[in-house]
Tab-separated table of C-alpha atoms in Angstrom:
chain	number	residue	atom	x	y	z
A	74	UNK	CA	-56.575	-44.999	69.825
A	75	UNK	CA	-56.925	-41.434	71.194
A	76	UNK	CA	-58.101	-39.016	68.314
A	77	UNK	CA	-57.434	-35.156	68.430
A	78	UNK	CA	-54.508	-35.348	70.428
A	79	UNK	CA	-53.475	-32.010	69.189
A	80	UNK	CA	-55.033	-28.740	67.883
A	81	UNK	CA	-53.792	-25.104	67.470
A	82	UNK	CA	-55.049	-21.592	68.355
A	83	UNK	CA	-53.980	-18.600	66.712
A	84	UNK	CA	-54.520	-14.904	67.133
A	85	UNK	CA	-54.198	-12.685	63.991
A	86	UNK	CA	-54.626	-8.922	63.386
A	87	UNK	CA	-55.715	-8.154	59.953
A	88	UNK	CA	-54.805	-4.877	59.658
A	89	UNK	CA	-57.840	-3.193	57.809
A	90	UNK	CA	-59.363	-6.007	56.216
A	91	UNK	CA	-61.699	-4.193	53.800
A	92	UNK	CA	-62.959	-5.190	50.547
A	93	UNK	CA	-62.787	-2.522	47.657
A	94	UNK	CA	-64.578	-0.521	46.536
A	95	UNK	CA	-65.051	0.550	50.277
A	96	UNK	CA	-62.313	2.542	52.134
A	97	UNK	CA	-60.759	2.453	55.555
A	98	UNK	CA	-60.955	5.975	57.634
A	99	UNK	CA	-60.373	8.113	54.579
A	100	UNK	CA	-61.964	8.021	51.134
A	101	UNK	CA	-58.379	7.541	49.272
A	102	UNK	CA	-57.417	4.478	51.163
A	103	UNK	CA	-59.125	1.750	49.092
A	104	UNK	CA	-57.204	-1.469	48.044
A	105	UNK	CA	-57.096	-2.118	44.222
A	106	UNK	CA	-58.510	-5.375	43.299
A	107	UNK	CA	-55.147	-6.766	42.590
A	108	UNK	CA	-54.105	-5.637	46.037
A	109	UNK	CA	-56.953	-7.167	47.878
A	110	UNK	CA	-56.229	-10.604	45.764
A	111	UNK	CA	-52.664	-10.315	47.148
A	112	UNK	CA	-53.861	-9.715	50.567
A	113	UNK	CA	-56.224	-12.251	50.440
A	114	UNK	CA	-53.631	-15.062	49.493
A	115	UNK	CA	-51.248	-13.903	51.721
A	116	UNK	CA	-53.750	-14.884	54.575
A	117	UNK	CA	-54.955	-18.179	52.647
A	118	UNK	CA	-51.012	-18.996	52.529
A	119	UNK	CA	-50.595	-18.557	56.205
A	120	UNK	CA	-53.673	-20.946	57.063
A	121	UNK	CA	-52.477	-23.508	54.790
A	122	UNK	CA	-48.688	-23.544	56.106
A	123	UNK	CA	-49.608	-23.424	59.809
A	124	UNK	CA	-53.216	-24.812	60.053
A	125	UNK	CA	-54.833	-23.443	63.308
A	126	UNK	CA	-58.067	-24.895	64.335
A	127	UNK	CA	-59.445	-21.944	66.049
A	128	UNK	CA	-58.390	-18.366	64.583
A	129	UNK	CA	-59.169	-14.901	66.720
A	130	UNK	CA	-59.036	-11.862	64.514
A	131	UNK	CA	-58.765	-8.199	64.659
A	132	UNK	CA	-59.237	-5.139	62.525
A	133	UNK	CA	-62.287	-6.626	60.451
A	134	UNK	CA	-64.215	-4.364	58.316
A	135	UNK	CA	-65.568	-6.927	55.598
A	136	UNK	CA	-67.357	-9.568	57.739
A	137	UNK	CA	-69.019	-11.405	54.940
A	138	UNK	CA	-65.911	-11.516	52.887
A	139	UNK	CA	-63.739	-12.688	55.754
A	140	UNK	CA	-66.379	-15.422	56.504
A	141	UNK	CA	-66.445	-16.922	52.959
A	142	UNK	CA	-62.637	-16.761	52.844
A	143	UNK	CA	-62.931	-19.053	56.113
A	144	UNK	CA	-65.383	-21.115	54.896
A	145	UNK	CA	-63.180	-21.906	51.719
A	146	UNK	CA	-60.518	-23.269	53.864
A	147	UNK	CA	-62.522	-25.697	56.272
A	148	UNK	CA	-63.551	-23.250	58.924
A	149	UNK	CA	-67.201	-24.325	59.258
A	150	UNK	CA	-68.027	-22.078	62.432
A	151	UNK	CA	-67.447	-18.296	62.217
A	152	UNK	CA	-68.647	-15.629	64.493
A	153	UNK	CA	-68.759	-11.789	65.193
A	154	UNK	CA	-70.903	-9.831	67.860
A	155	UNK	CA	-70.503	-6.256	66.275
A	156	UNK	CA	-70.236	-4.446	62.843
A	157	UNK	CA	-67.953	-1.702	61.876
A	158	UNK	CA	-69.091	1.904	61.503
A	159	UNK	CA	-69.825	3.306	58.197
A	160	UNK	CA	-69.547	7.012	57.064
A	161	UNK	CA	-70.579	8.438	53.745
A	162	UNK	CA	-71.588	5.118	52.461
A	163	UNK	CA	-68.307	3.756	51.694
A	164	UNK	CA	-65.848	4.925	54.363
A	165	UNK	CA	-65.269	2.299	57.034
A	166	UNK	CA	-64.025	2.902	60.908
A	167	UNK	CA	-64.104	0.898	63.946
A	168	UNK	CA	-63.284	-2.634	62.807
A	169	UNK	CA	-64.406	-5.418	64.934
A	170	UNK	CA	-63.195	-8.728	66.104
A	171	UNK	CA	-63.975	-12.159	64.922
A	172	UNK	CA	-63.651	-15.932	65.191
A	173	UNK	CA	-63.224	-18.977	62.759
A	174	UNK	CA	-63.217	-22.382	64.085
A	175	UNK	CA	-63.069	-25.953	62.708
A	176	UNK	CA	-64.664	-27.265	65.887
A	177	UNK	CA	-68.362	-26.422	66.446
A	178	UNK	CA	-69.013	-23.125	68.134
A	179	UNK	CA	-72.270	-23.848	70.622
A	180	UNK	CA	-72.737	-20.137	71.795
A	181	UNK	CA	-71.755	-16.531	70.874
A	182	UNK	CA	-71.946	-13.473	72.820
A	183	UNK	CA	-70.682	-9.803	73.164
A	184	UNK	CA	-69.427	-9.584	76.821
A	185	UNK	CA	-71.348	-6.831	79.108
A	186	UNK	CA	-69.369	-5.366	81.873
A	187	UNK	CA	-70.804	-5.034	85.213
A	188	UNK	CA	-72.171	-1.254	85.472
A	189	UNK	CA	-72.096	-1.030	89.268
A	190	UNK	CA	-68.526	-1.811	89.302
A	191	UNK	CA	-67.733	0.742	86.509
A	192	UNK	CA	-69.178	3.451	89.148
A	193	UNK	CA	-67.160	1.708	91.815
A	194	UNK	CA	-63.879	2.407	89.856
A	195	UNK	CA	-64.871	6.191	89.220
A	196	UNK	CA	-65.328	5.481	85.432
A	197	UNK	CA	-67.742	7.404	83.308
A	198	UNK	CA	-71.392	6.181	83.701
A	199	UNK	CA	-71.293	5.726	79.840
A	200	UNK	CA	-68.209	3.505	79.689
A	201	UNK	CA	-68.094	1.038	76.993
A	202	UNK	CA	-65.119	-1.466	75.478
A	203	UNK	CA	-63.507	0.530	72.818
A	204	UNK	CA	-64.155	-2.827	70.665
A	205	UNK	CA	-66.858	-5.141	71.718
A	206	UNK	CA	-65.410	-8.303	73.272
A	207	UNK	CA	-66.328	-11.760	71.620
A	208	UNK	CA	-67.044	-14.677	73.376
A	209	UNK	CA	-67.112	-18.039	71.769
A	210	UNK	CA	-68.197	-21.497	73.411
A	211	UNK	CA	-66.373	-23.716	71.344
A	212	UNK	CA	-66.526	-27.636	71.611
A	213	UNK	CA	-62.912	-28.322	71.868
A	214	UNK	CA	-61.655	-32.113	71.930
A	215	UNK	CA	-61.649	-33.773	75.459
A	216	UNK	CA	-62.067	-30.458	77.214
A	217	UNK	CA	-65.539	-29.766	75.801
A	218	UNK	CA	-67.244	-26.282	76.029
A	219	UNK	CA	-64.576	-23.726	76.475
A	220	UNK	CA	-64.929	-19.887	76.337
A	221	UNK	CA	-62.854	-18.457	73.867
A	222	UNK	CA	-62.389	-14.417	74.369
A	223	UNK	CA	-61.117	-12.420	71.279
A	224	UNK	CA	-60.065	-8.772	72.077
A	225	UNK	CA	-58.718	-5.877	70.714
A	226	UNK	CA	-57.617	-3.492	73.754
A	227	UNK	CA	-57.835	0.312	73.492
A	228	UNK	CA	-54.480	1.259	71.292
A	229	UNK	CA	-51.968	3.749	72.832
A	230	UNK	CA	-53.076	6.496	70.588
A	231	UNK	CA	-54.085	9.704	72.493
A	232	UNK	CA	-57.648	10.331	72.838
A	233	UNK	CA	-57.089	13.898	73.150
A	234	UNK	CA	-56.271	16.217	70.031
A	235	UNK	CA	-53.936	19.363	70.746
A	236	UNK	CA	-56.767	21.776	69.813
A	237	UNK	CA	-59.084	20.054	72.620
A	238	UNK	CA	-56.380	20.527	75.197
A	239	UNK	CA	-56.480	24.188	75.166
A	240	UNK	CA	-58.852	26.351	77.600
A	241	UNK	CA	-58.156	29.598	75.950
A	242	UNK	CA	-60.960	31.587	74.021
A	243	UNK	CA	-61.090	32.186	70.223
A	244	UNK	CA	-57.438	33.617	69.212
A	245	UNK	CA	-57.069	36.650	67.404
A	246	UNK	CA	-54.078	35.546	65.861
A	247	UNK	CA	-52.212	32.420	65.177
A	248	UNK	CA	-50.326	30.742	68.248
A	249	UNK	CA	-46.442	31.038	68.488
A	250	UNK	CA	-44.342	27.574	67.594
A	251	UNK	CA	-43.669	27.109	71.264
A	252	UNK	CA	-47.542	27.490	72.005
A	253	UNK	CA	-48.032	24.625	69.475
A	254	UNK	CA	-45.677	22.429	71.169
A	255	UNK	CA	-46.939	23.197	74.305
A	256	UNK	CA	-50.766	22.130	73.625
A	257	UNK	CA	-49.158	19.073	71.346
A	258	UNK	CA	-47.373	18.013	74.652
A	259	UNK	CA	-50.521	18.546	76.873
A	260	UNK	CA	-52.537	16.953	74.598
A	261	UNK	CA	-50.294	14.032	74.261
A	262	UNK	CA	-49.667	13.578	77.959
A	263	UNK	CA	-53.339	13.685	79.029
A	264	UNK	CA	-54.437	11.794	76.208
A	265	UNK	CA	-51.944	8.845	76.601
A	266	UNK	CA	-52.936	8.560	80.009
A	267	UNK	CA	-56.628	8.233	78.944
A	268	UNK	CA	-55.904	5.625	76.537
A	269	UNK	CA	-54.018	3.728	79.374
A	270	UNK	CA	-57.037	4.412	81.500
A	271	UNK	CA	-59.421	3.011	79.001
A	272	UNK	CA	-57.022	-0.118	78.198
A	273	UNK	CA	-56.610	-0.833	81.951
A	274	UNK	CA	-60.183	-0.826	82.459
A	275	UNK	CA	-61.192	-2.894	79.687
A	276	UNK	CA	-58.968	-5.884	80.855
A	277	UNK	CA	-59.912	-5.110	84.323
A	278	UNK	CA	-63.840	-5.559	83.607
A	279	UNK	CA	-63.232	-8.151	81.060
A	280	UNK	CA	-61.407	-10.445	83.764
A	281	UNK	CA	-64.344	-10.014	86.452
A	282	UNK	CA	-66.596	-11.050	83.928
A	283	UNK	CA	-64.366	-14.124	83.103
A	284	UNK	CA	-64.238	-15.127	86.540
A	285	UNK	CA	-67.873	-14.797	87.118
A	286	UNK	CA	-68.359	-16.959	83.946
A	287	UNK	CA	-65.745	-19.398	85.251
A	288	UNK	CA	-67.715	-19.514	88.689
A	289	UNK	CA	-70.914	-20.369	87.211
A	290	UNK	CA	-69.954	-22.835	84.062
A	291	UNK	CA	-66.490	-24.243	85.116
A	292	UNK	CA	-65.604	-24.033	81.547
A	293	UNK	CA	-62.036	-23.641	80.649
A	294	UNK	CA	-60.981	-20.226	79.222
A	295	UNK	CA	-58.770	-19.014	76.120
A	296	UNK	CA	-58.095	-15.177	76.201
A	297	UNK	CA	-56.588	-13.873	72.851
A	298	UNK	CA	-56.080	-10.881	70.930
A	299	UNK	CA	-54.378	-7.760	70.404
A	300	UNK	CA	-53.578	-6.349	73.761
A	301	UNK	CA	-51.788	-3.084	72.719
A	302	UNK	CA	-49.639	-3.338	75.650
A	303	UNK	CA	-47.173	-5.403	77.110
A	304	UNK	CA	-48.385	-7.699	79.743
A	305	UNK	CA	-45.498	-7.256	81.934
A	306	UNK	CA	-46.886	-3.690	82.313
A	307	UNK	CA	-48.655	-2.848	84.980
A	308	UNK	CA	-51.780	-1.872	83.607
A	309	UNK	CA	-52.185	-5.497	82.297
A	310	UNK	CA	-50.355	-7.350	84.615
A	311	UNK	CA	-53.292	-8.280	86.831
A	312	UNK	CA	-54.488	-10.364	83.791
A	313	UNK	CA	-52.272	-12.944	84.989
A	314	UNK	CA	-52.888	-12.555	89.039
A	315	UNK	CA	-51.822	-15.638	90.809
A	316	UNK	CA	-51.357	-14.388	94.362
A	317	UNK	CA	-53.709	-13.089	96.875
A	318	UNK	CA	-52.853	-10.770	99.919
A	319	UNK	CA	-54.373	-11.708	103.240
A	320	UNK	CA	-55.784	-14.983	102.055
A	321	UNK	CA	-55.328	-18.179	103.862
A	322	UNK	CA	-52.539	-20.135	102.066
A	323	UNK	CA	-54.269	-23.525	101.592
A	324	UNK	CA	-57.547	-21.741	100.308
A	325	UNK	CA	-55.492	-20.061	97.922
A	326	UNK	CA	-53.657	-23.266	96.456
A	327	UNK	CA	-56.645	-24.941	96.152
A	328	UNK	CA	-58.953	-22.509	94.559
A	329	UNK	CA	-57.288	-19.903	92.947
A	330	UNK	CA	-55.595	-21.827	90.094
A	331	UNK	CA	-59.187	-22.538	88.874
A	332	UNK	CA	-59.553	-18.717	88.042
A	333	UNK	CA	-56.575	-17.533	86.884
A	334	UNK	CA	-54.994	-17.083	83.533
A	335	UNK	CA	-51.683	-18.269	82.203
A	336	UNK	CA	-49.421	-17.006	79.379
A	337	UNK	CA	-49.612	-19.445	76.554
A	338	UNK	CA	-45.296	-18.231	76.151
A	339	UNK	CA	-44.545	-19.175	79.738
A	340	UNK	CA	-46.470	-22.532	79.854
A	341	UNK	CA	-44.305	-23.374	76.758
A	342	UNK	CA	-41.221	-22.169	78.231
A	343	UNK	CA	-41.631	-23.773	81.249
A	344	UNK	CA	-42.836	-27.494	79.420
A	345	UNK	CA	-39.233	-27.019	77.647
A	346	UNK	CA	-37.057	-26.369	80.421
A	347	UNK	CA	-38.779	-29.161	82.531
A	348	UNK	CA	-38.147	-31.506	79.556
A	349	UNK	CA	-34.576	-30.658	78.927
A	350	UNK	CA	-33.882	-31.196	82.880
A	351	UNK	CA	-35.746	-34.429	82.508
A	352	UNK	CA	-33.832	-35.660	79.694
A	353	UNK	CA	-30.504	-34.551	81.193
A	354	UNK	CA	-31.556	-36.478	84.284
A	355	UNK	CA	-32.107	-39.442	82.700
A	356	UNK	CA	-29.013	-39.298	80.623
A	357	UNK	CA	-26.655	-38.675	83.685
A	358	UNK	CA	-28.561	-41.493	85.440
A	359	UNK	CA	-26.624	-44.059	83.081
A	360	UNK	CA	-23.638	-42.044	83.094
A	361	UNK	CA	-20.699	-42.672	85.743
A	362	UNK	CA	-18.529	-40.049	84.411
A	363	UNK	CA	-18.624	-36.464	85.741
A	364	UNK	CA	-16.597	-35.160	82.811
A	365	UNK	CA	-19.091	-36.512	80.604
A	366	UNK	CA	-22.130	-35.092	82.591
A	367	UNK	CA	-20.502	-31.562	82.892
A	368	UNK	CA	-20.362	-31.591	79.035
A	369	UNK	CA	-23.870	-32.227	78.460
A	370	UNK	CA	-26.016	-30.158	76.344
A	371	UNK	CA	-26.881	-26.915	77.264
A	372	UNK	CA	-30.324	-25.633	78.152
A	373	UNK	CA	-32.643	-24.283	75.233
A	374	UNK	CA	-32.405	-20.591	74.401
A	375	UNK	CA	-35.848	-19.584	74.495
A	376	UNK	CA	-36.514	-15.651	73.451
A	377	UNK	CA	-39.807	-14.511	72.949
A	378	UNK	CA	-40.216	-12.660	69.738
A	379	UNK	CA	-41.791	-9.011	69.136
A	380	UNK	CA	-45.214	-9.021	67.590
A	381	UNK	CA	-45.062	-5.366	66.480
A	382	UNK	CA	-42.578	-2.962	65.485
A	383	UNK	CA	-42.451	0.989	65.613
A	384	UNK	CA	-39.733	2.835	64.668
A	385	UNK	CA	-36.461	1.131	66.491
A	386	UNK	CA	-38.462	-0.167	69.039
A	387	UNK	CA	-40.214	-3.479	69.128
A	388	UNK	CA	-42.717	-5.197	71.286
A	389	UNK	CA	-45.084	-7.644	72.227
A	390	UNK	CA	-48.913	-6.834	71.860
A	391	UNK	CA	-50.309	-9.945	70.674
A	392	UNK	CA	-51.132	-12.926	73.386
A	393	UNK	CA	-52.972	-15.953	74.091
A	394	UNK	CA	-53.992	-16.604	77.826
A	395	UNK	CA	-55.000	-19.955	79.297
A	396	UNK	CA	-56.613	-21.554	82.084
A	397	UNK	CA	-55.452	-24.209	84.234
A	398	UNK	CA	-56.806	-27.159	81.978
A	399	UNK	CA	-53.553	-26.200	79.930
A	400	UNK	CA	-51.238	-25.907	82.510
A	401	UNK	CA	-49.445	-29.452	82.966
A	402	UNK	CA	-48.417	-27.929	86.665
A	403	UNK	CA	-52.292	-28.238	87.774
A	404	UNK	CA	-52.887	-31.783	88.328
A	405	UNK	CA	-56.608	-31.922	86.429
A	406	UNK	CA	-55.050	-30.449	83.428
A	407	UNK	CA	-55.862	-31.780	80.021
A	408	UNK	CA	-53.187	-30.354	77.698
A	409	UNK	CA	-49.718	-28.846	77.191
A	410	UNK	CA	-48.304	-25.983	75.279
A	411	UNK	CA	-46.273	-28.057	73.046
A	412	UNK	CA	-45.285	-25.634	70.593
A	413	UNK	CA	-45.447	-21.451	70.292
A	414	UNK	CA	-44.907	-19.822	66.994
A	415	UNK	CA	-44.590	-16.133	66.263
A	416	UNK	CA	-44.912	-15.758	62.320
A	417	UNK	CA	-43.087	-12.746	61.578
A	418	UNK	CA	-41.386	-12.819	58.570
A	419	UNK	CA	-43.325	-10.236	56.688
A	420	UNK	CA	-42.033	-7.691	59.507
A	421	UNK	CA	-38.200	-8.954	59.906
A	422	UNK	CA	-37.461	-9.771	56.219
A	423	UNK	CA	-40.377	-8.858	53.896
A	424	UNK	CA	-40.430	-9.418	50.222
A	425	UNK	CA	-42.467	-6.380	48.561
A	426	UNK	CA	-44.632	-8.582	45.960
A	427	UNK	CA	-45.402	-10.994	48.948
A	428	UNK	CA	-45.688	-8.894	52.203
A	429	UNK	CA	-46.446	-5.310	51.221
A	430	UNK	CA	-50.191	-5.733	52.034
A	431	UNK	CA	-49.894	-8.029	54.865
A	432	UNK	CA	-50.503	-7.007	58.593
A	433	UNK	CA	-48.207	-4.768	60.835
A	434	UNK	CA	-48.130	-7.432	63.486
A	435	UNK	CA	-47.168	-10.855	63.686
A	436	UNK	CA	-49.430	-13.846	63.972
A	437	UNK	CA	-49.084	-15.828	67.267
A	438	UNK	CA	-50.111	-19.488	67.225
A	439	UNK	CA	-49.912	-22.151	69.864
A	440	UNK	CA	-50.229	-26.304	69.564
A	441	UNK	CA	-51.877	-27.845	72.403
A	442	UNK	CA	-51.171	-31.387	73.026
A	443	UNK	CA	-53.101	-33.848	75.143
A	444	UNK	CA	-50.930	-34.974	78.054
A	445	UNK	CA	-50.369	-38.627	78.171
């Protein structure tokens, strides 16, 4: 019998994962021992219930604590490529990404961007990823060495404060309320656009490196993390580029799919719809009554759940993207996305004792099943 016909991948924003008595961002933001124990327990409860085999993490401050916690849950392999920044000995900022796996990690590195391309794009020569991008090469069942990337792209938080946007010299009197609003508005417009440029540039430069790596190794690719943006937005839509202008149609069909990424949700949705169609076709083939055919089961309702809520708005910020080895429409694929789950109980139906110290993101996981 074929073994390891299924495995799961999850992306998990831990939201200020920092062991006390250290503080995150501000000297007052410290978990009590009891709060920390509850946060740890919530993470373990999720792992025990959904049992992902590979997990990409964001917002990690306490690296050794997370490594130990994951080892206790059977994750033999764990890696990071950066360390958070520490100020005043105990105040932490700039959390990092991490990955834990039950399958062997054979290589780990921080992705470096192309400096020449940075100049061509008109970016500052000192450009860096807001958080280092982690690439772990993991020996996955049946497909072998697979490059798994974990990201936390730049947030939408404005990069410019209001006092930085003013160009006037020192003031002799306090600004008026209107002036304060104007300065804040200018900072918000410019700062938000700056964050957008940073986020879009990070995605672009990463995608270029992923394509180059794929060309060299031919290894499958998985990209997961907190994108801080809707993929449908033009800022990140190029991560799903699957068409080329002015390229011969035959060449595009032959080669392009190897270097493109697919949204795991769309692969799951397509699979479920094709299964529904095939089931109906089979059912109708055995029936001679048109009336019975017209009263068959309706198509499944597949609505993607948001992964983040802000005020009255909600959006999908957390994604798992896959190369063609996980797309059944590709002739040489190995796996299909048989399940897609958004764990959001703590966001839409929270219980204080259970969920008050969890995360402000949903946890996204997929199940990959070997094709028969």
